[in-house]
Short mmCIF file of C-alpha atoms in Angstrom, two decimals:
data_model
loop_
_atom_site.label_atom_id
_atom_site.label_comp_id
_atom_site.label_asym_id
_atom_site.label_seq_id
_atom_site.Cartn_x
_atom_site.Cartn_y
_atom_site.Cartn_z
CA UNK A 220 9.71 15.88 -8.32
CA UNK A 221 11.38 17.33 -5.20
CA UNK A 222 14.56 17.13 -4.35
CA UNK A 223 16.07 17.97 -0.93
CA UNK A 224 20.36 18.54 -0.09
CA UNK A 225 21.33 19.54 3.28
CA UNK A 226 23.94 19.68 5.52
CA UNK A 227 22.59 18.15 8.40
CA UNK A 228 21.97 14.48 8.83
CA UNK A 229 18.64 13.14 8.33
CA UNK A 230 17.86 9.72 10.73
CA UNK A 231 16.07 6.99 9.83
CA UNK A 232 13.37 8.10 12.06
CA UNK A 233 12.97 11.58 10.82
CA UNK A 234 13.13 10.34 6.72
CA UNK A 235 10.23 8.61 6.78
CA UNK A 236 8.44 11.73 8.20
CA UNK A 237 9.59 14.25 5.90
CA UNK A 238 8.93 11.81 2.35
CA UNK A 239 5.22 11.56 3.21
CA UNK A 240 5.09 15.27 4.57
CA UNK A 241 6.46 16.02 1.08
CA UNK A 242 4.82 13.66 -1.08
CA UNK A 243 1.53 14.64 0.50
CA UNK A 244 2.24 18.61 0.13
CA UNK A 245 3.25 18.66 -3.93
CA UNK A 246 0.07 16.29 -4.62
CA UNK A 247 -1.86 18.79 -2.72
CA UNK A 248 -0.23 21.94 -4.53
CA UNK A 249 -0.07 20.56 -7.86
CA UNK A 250 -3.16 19.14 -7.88
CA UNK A 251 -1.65 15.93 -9.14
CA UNK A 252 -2.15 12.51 -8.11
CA UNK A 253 0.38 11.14 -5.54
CA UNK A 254 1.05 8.34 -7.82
CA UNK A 255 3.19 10.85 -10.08
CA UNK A 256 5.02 12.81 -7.13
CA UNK A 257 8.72 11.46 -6.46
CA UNK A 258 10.88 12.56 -3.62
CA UNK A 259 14.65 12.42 -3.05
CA UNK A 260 15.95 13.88 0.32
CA UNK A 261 19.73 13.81 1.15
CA UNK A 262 21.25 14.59 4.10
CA UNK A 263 24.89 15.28 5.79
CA UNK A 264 26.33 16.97 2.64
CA UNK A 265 29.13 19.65 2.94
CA UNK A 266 27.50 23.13 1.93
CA UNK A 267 28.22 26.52 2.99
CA UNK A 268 25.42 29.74 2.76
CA UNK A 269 26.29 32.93 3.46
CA UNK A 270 29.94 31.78 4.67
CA UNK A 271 28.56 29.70 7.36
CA UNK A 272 27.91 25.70 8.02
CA UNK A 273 25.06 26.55 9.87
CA UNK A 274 22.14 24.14 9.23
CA UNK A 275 20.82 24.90 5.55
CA UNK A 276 18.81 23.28 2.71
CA UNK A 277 18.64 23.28 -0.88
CA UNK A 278 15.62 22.13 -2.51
CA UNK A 279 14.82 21.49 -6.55
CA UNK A 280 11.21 21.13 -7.03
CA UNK A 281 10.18 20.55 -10.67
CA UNK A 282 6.46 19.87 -12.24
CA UNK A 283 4.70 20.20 -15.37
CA UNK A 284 2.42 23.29 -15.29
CA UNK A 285 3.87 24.34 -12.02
CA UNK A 286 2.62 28.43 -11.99
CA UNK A 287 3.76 31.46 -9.90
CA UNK A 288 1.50 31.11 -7.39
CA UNK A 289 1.90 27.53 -6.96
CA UNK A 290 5.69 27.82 -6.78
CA UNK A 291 4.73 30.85 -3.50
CA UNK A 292 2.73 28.26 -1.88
CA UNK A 293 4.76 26.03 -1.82
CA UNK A 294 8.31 27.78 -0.97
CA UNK A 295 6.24 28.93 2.14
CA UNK A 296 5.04 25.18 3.12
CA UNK A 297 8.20 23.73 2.39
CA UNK A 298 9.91 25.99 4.60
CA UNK A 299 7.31 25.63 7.41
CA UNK A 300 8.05 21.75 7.37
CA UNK A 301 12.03 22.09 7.33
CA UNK A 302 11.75 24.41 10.26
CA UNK A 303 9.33 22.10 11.98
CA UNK A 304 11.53 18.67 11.04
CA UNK A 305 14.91 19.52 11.11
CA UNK A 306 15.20 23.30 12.29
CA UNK A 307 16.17 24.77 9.25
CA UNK A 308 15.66 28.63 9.17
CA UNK A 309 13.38 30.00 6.24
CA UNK A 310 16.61 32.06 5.77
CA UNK A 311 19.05 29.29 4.74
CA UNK A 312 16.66 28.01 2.72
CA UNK A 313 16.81 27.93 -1.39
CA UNK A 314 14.53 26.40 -3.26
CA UNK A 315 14.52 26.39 -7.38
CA UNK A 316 11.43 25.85 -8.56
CA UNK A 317 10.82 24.73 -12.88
CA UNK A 318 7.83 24.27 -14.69
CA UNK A 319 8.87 21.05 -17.43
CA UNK A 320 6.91 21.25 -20.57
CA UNK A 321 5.13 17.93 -20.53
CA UNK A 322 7.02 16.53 -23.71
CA UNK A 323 9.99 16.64 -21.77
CA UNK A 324 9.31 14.60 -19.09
CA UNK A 325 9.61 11.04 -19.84
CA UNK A 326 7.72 8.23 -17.75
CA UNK A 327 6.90 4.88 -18.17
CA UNK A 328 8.74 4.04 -21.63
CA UNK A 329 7.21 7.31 -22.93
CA UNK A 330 6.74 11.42 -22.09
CA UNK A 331 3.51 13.52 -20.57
CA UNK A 332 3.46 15.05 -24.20
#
């Protein structure tokens, strides 16, 4: 699951983009089918970083058995692609990344556990 806040609108023609540039990336990093990976990007929200209203994102990406080294990987791709899509400097970027014990994640009327 990734999750995606900023404070700078995201079009119509740019969403469709940046779900499948996602989608594709955790699949890849995870090593889990794309059939599990969710998405939720939100744009145009009022957020400050570092005092200023500068473009900025917050990001929550959680997985079960997410590791260190994953969670590097990834913070650096992710960044790369909000740079690339919507100009966002690596610099007012946070991401929060959690590893969710399988039993705690509940899909399809039941958990992974």
């Amino acid at each position: 699951m990734l999750k995606l806040r900023t404070n700078i609108p995201i079009t119509a023609e740019q969403s469709p983009n940046l779900l499948k540039a996602f989608s594709r990336l955790l699949a890849q990093e995870t090593g889990k089918p794309e059939r599990y990976v969710m998405i939720d990007i939100s744009g145009n929200h009022f957020m400050l970083f570092a005092g200023s209203d500068s473009p900025l994102a917050y990001l929550e990406c959680k997985s079960i058995g997410l590791s260190a080294s994953q969670a590097t990987k990834l913070s650096a791709s992710l960044c790369q692609i909000l740079s690339e899509e919507l100009g966002i400097a690596g610099d007012r970027i946070y991401i929060e990344f959690s590893n969710c014990p399988a039993e705690f994640w509940g899909w399809n009327s039941s958990t992974f556990g």
